[in-house]
mmCIF file of C-alpha atoms in Angstrom:
data_model
loop_
_atom_site.group_PDB
_atom_site.id
_atom_site.type_symbol
_atom_site.label_atom_id
_atom_site.label_comp_id
_atom_site.label_asym_id
_atom_site.label_seq_id
_atom_site.Cartn_x
_atom_site.Cartn_y
_atom_site.Cartn_z
ATOM 1 C CA MET A 22 -42.275 -31.219 -51.815
ATOM 2 C CA ASN A 23 -44.391 -34.581 -51.276
ATOM 3 C CA LEU A 24 -45.624 -35.398 -47.763
ATOM 4 C CA SER A 25 -42.934 -38.031 -46.999
ATOM 5 C CA LYS A 26 -39.834 -35.671 -48.422
ATOM 6 C CA ARG A 27 -41.626 -32.903 -46.237
ATOM 7 C CA PHE A 28 -41.486 -35.387 -43.163
ATOM 8 C CA PHE A 29 -38.244 -36.725 -43.314
ATOM 9 C CA THR A 30 -36.813 -32.873 -43.632
ATOM 10 C CA VAL A 31 -38.847 -32.120 -40.345
ATOM 11 C CA LEU A 32 -37.614 -35.060 -38.660
ATOM 12 C CA ALA A 33 -33.735 -34.814 -39.838
ATOM 13 C CA ALA A 34 -34.110 -31.257 -38.462
ATOM 14 C CA ALA A 35 -35.707 -32.132 -35.330
ATOM 15 C CA ILE A 36 -32.776 -34.479 -34.707
ATOM 16 C CA SER A 37 -30.230 -32.229 -35.707
ATOM 17 C CA ILE A 38 -31.608 -29.663 -32.940
ATOM 18 C CA PHE A 39 -31.793 -32.332 -30.427
ATOM 19 C CA LEU A 40 -28.292 -33.488 -30.870
ATOM 20 C CA PHE A 41 -26.960 -30.336 -30.843
ATOM 21 C CA THR A 42 -28.791 -29.164 -27.672
ATOM 22 C CA THR A 43 -27.582 -32.649 -25.896
ATOM 23 C CA ALA A 44 -24.225 -32.350 -26.987
ATOM 24 C CA THR A 45 -23.585 -28.615 -25.688
ATOM 25 C CA ASP A 46 -25.378 -29.153 -22.759
ATOM 26 C CA SER A 47 -23.289 -32.171 -21.745
ATOM 27 C CA PHE A 48 -20.180 -30.329 -22.826
ATOM 28 C CA ALA A 49 -21.329 -27.016 -20.926
ATOM 29 C CA GLY A 50 -20.814 -29.569 -17.464
ATOM 30 C CA HIS A 51 -17.269 -30.341 -18.596
ATOM 31 C CA VAL A 52 -16.209 -26.347 -19.102
ATOM 32 C CA THR A 53 -14.247 -25.235 -16.301
ATOM 33 C CA GLY A 54 -11.940 -22.075 -15.713
ATOM 34 C CA PRO A 55 -9.116 -21.784 -13.195
ATOM 35 C CA VAL A 56 -9.300 -23.072 -9.621
ATOM 36 C CA HIS A 57 -10.854 -20.405 -7.319
ATOM 37 C CA TRP A 58 -8.289 -20.697 -4.101
ATOM 38 C CA THR A 59 -8.410 -17.819 -1.589
ATOM 39 C CA TYR A 60 -6.337 -17.540 1.828
ATOM 40 C CA GLU A 61 -9.279 -18.140 4.173
ATOM 41 C CA GLY A 62 -12.513 -19.933 4.567
ATOM 42 C CA GLN A 63 -13.836 -22.883 2.315
ATOM 43 C CA THR A 64 -11.162 -22.304 -0.341
ATOM 44 C CA GLY A 65 -8.252 -21.268 1.920
ATOM 45 C CA PRO A 66 -4.949 -22.978 2.582
ATOM 46 C CA GLU A 67 -6.223 -26.228 4.488
ATOM 47 C CA HIS A 68 -8.789 -26.915 1.263
ATOM 48 C CA TRP A 69 -6.247 -26.258 -1.653
ATOM 49 C CA GLY A 70 -5.629 -30.424 -1.677
ATOM 50 C CA ASP A 71 -9.335 -31.073 -2.348
ATOM 51 C CA LEU A 72 -9.929 -27.983 -5.066
ATOM 52 C CA SER A 73 -8.129 -29.653 -7.932
ATOM 53 C CA PRO A 74 -6.211 -33.025 -8.497
ATOM 54 C CA GLU A 75 -3.805 -30.870 -9.524
ATOM 55 C CA PHE A 76 -3.262 -29.375 -6.095
ATOM 56 C CA ALA A 77 -2.516 -32.945 -4.289
ATOM 57 C CA ALA A 78 0.768 -32.098 -3.380
ATOM 58 C CA CYS A 79 -0.983 -29.296 -1.084
ATOM 59 C CA LYS A 80 -2.845 -32.023 0.678
ATOM 60 C CA GLU A 81 -0.284 -34.977 0.422
ATOM 61 C CA GLY A 82 3.261 -32.910 0.542
ATOM 62 C CA LYS A 83 5.430 -32.372 3.619
ATOM 63 C CA ARG A 84 7.711 -29.602 2.470
ATOM 64 C CA GLN A 85 6.048 -27.150 0.280
ATOM 65 C CA SER A 86 6.146 -23.392 0.415
ATOM 66 C CA PRO A 87 5.667 -21.944 2.837
ATOM 67 C CA VAL A 88 8.588 -23.729 4.217
ATOM 68 C CA ASP A 89 8.497 -25.210 7.972
ATOM 69 C CA ILE A 90 11.263 -23.446 9.510
ATOM 70 C CA THR A 91 12.751 -25.626 12.149
ATOM 71 C CA GLY A 92 15.361 -24.785 14.786
ATOM 72 C CA ALA A 93 14.604 -21.224 14.902
ATOM 73 C CA VAL A 94 16.275 -19.385 17.832
ATOM 74 C CA GLU A 95 14.566 -16.890 19.627
ATOM 75 C CA ALA A 96 16.768 -13.611 19.908
ATOM 76 C CA ASP A 97 16.758 -10.587 21.912
ATOM 77 C CA LEU A 98 16.892 -7.902 19.001
ATOM 78 C CA LYS A 99 17.094 -4.128 19.250
ATOM 79 C CA ASP A 100 14.400 -2.101 17.541
ATOM 80 C CA ILE A 101 14.959 -0.659 14.360
ATOM 81 C CA SER A 102 14.221 3.138 14.393
ATOM 82 C CA PHE A 103 13.226 4.338 10.507
ATOM 83 C CA ASP A 104 13.818 7.678 9.685
ATOM 84 C CA TYR A 105 12.956 7.613 5.818
ATOM 85 C CA LYS A 106 12.541 11.233 4.031
ATOM 86 C CA ALA A 107 10.713 11.216 0.694
ATOM 87 C CA SER A 108 13.094 11.289 -2.149
ATOM 88 C CA PRO A 109 13.709 11.117 -6.083
ATOM 89 C CA LEU A 110 14.464 8.115 -7.400
ATOM 90 C CA LYS A 111 16.571 6.977 -9.884
ATOM 91 C CA ILE A 112 16.605 3.631 -11.132
ATOM 92 C CA ILE A 113 19.334 1.862 -13.122
ATOM 93 C CA ASN A 114 19.458 -1.365 -14.963
ATOM 94 C CA ASN A 115 22.973 -2.266 -13.966
ATOM 95 C CA GLY A 116 23.430 -5.221 -15.917
ATOM 96 C CA HIS A 117 22.941 -7.928 -13.216
ATOM 97 C CA THR A 118 20.069 -5.925 -11.331
ATOM 98 C CA ILE A 119 17.387 -3.211 -11.391
ATOM 99 C CA GLN A 120 19.505 -0.524 -8.636
ATOM 100 C CA VAL A 121 17.233 2.608 -6.919
ATOM 101 C CA ASN A 122 19.357 5.083 -5.832
ATOM 102 C CA TYR A 123 18.222 7.527 -3.156
ATOM 103 C CA ALA A 124 18.771 10.832 -1.938
ATOM 104 C CA GLU A 125 20.619 11.135 1.178
ATOM 105 C CA GLY A 126 19.240 12.283 4.264
ATOM 106 C CA SER A 127 17.238 8.566 4.895
ATOM 107 C CA SER A 128 18.710 5.952 7.201
ATOM 108 C CA ILE A 129 17.701 3.399 9.872
ATOM 109 C CA THR A 130 19.122 3.117 13.404
ATOM 110 C CA ILE A 131 19.553 -0.120 15.370
ATOM 111 C CA GLY A 132 21.036 -0.364 18.770
ATOM 112 C CA GLY A 133 22.439 3.026 18.516
ATOM 113 C CA LYS A 134 24.333 2.721 15.253
ATOM 114 C CA LYS A 135 23.009 4.796 12.387
ATOM 115 C CA TYR A 136 22.690 3.623 8.594
ATOM 116 C CA ASP A 137 22.173 5.812 5.612
ATOM 117 C CA LEU A 138 20.139 4.486 3.003
ATOM 118 C CA LEU A 139 21.881 5.046 -0.248
ATOM 119 C CA GLN A 140 20.058 2.386 -2.377
ATOM 120 C CA PHE A 141 18.316 -0.459 -2.693
ATOM 121 C CA HIS A 142 18.337 -3.486 -5.575
ATOM 122 C CA PHE A 143 16.331 -6.385 -6.661
#
C-alpha cells in the first residue's frame, strides 16, 4: 500500500470516528426518559407545570384534578363504628361489576343503627 493511499485510509477512519462520537454525544444530550414528578418537594405539584411542556395545564389550568370543591357544607355527622371480622372472600364477575361477597358477622354502626357488610363491588 503506497503512502498516499494509507494516509487517506487513516484520514477517512479518523474522520469517521470523529463524526460518530460527535453524533452520539449530541444525541445523548437529547435522549430523555419519562419526566420524574412527586407529590412534594422540588418536583411536587406546585412545580409540575415547569417539569415538561406537556404539563402546561398543571400550571395554567383552572379545573384539573384534584377538583376544587366549592360550596361544601359543614355537617355534624355521627361517628362510624367499624366491626369488621376476617372473612373468606367470594369474588364474582357478575357481568357488569366485580362483586366480593363477605361472610356474615361484619358491620358498621352509625348513630346507633347497625349495617351488615354483605358485599362490596367495583
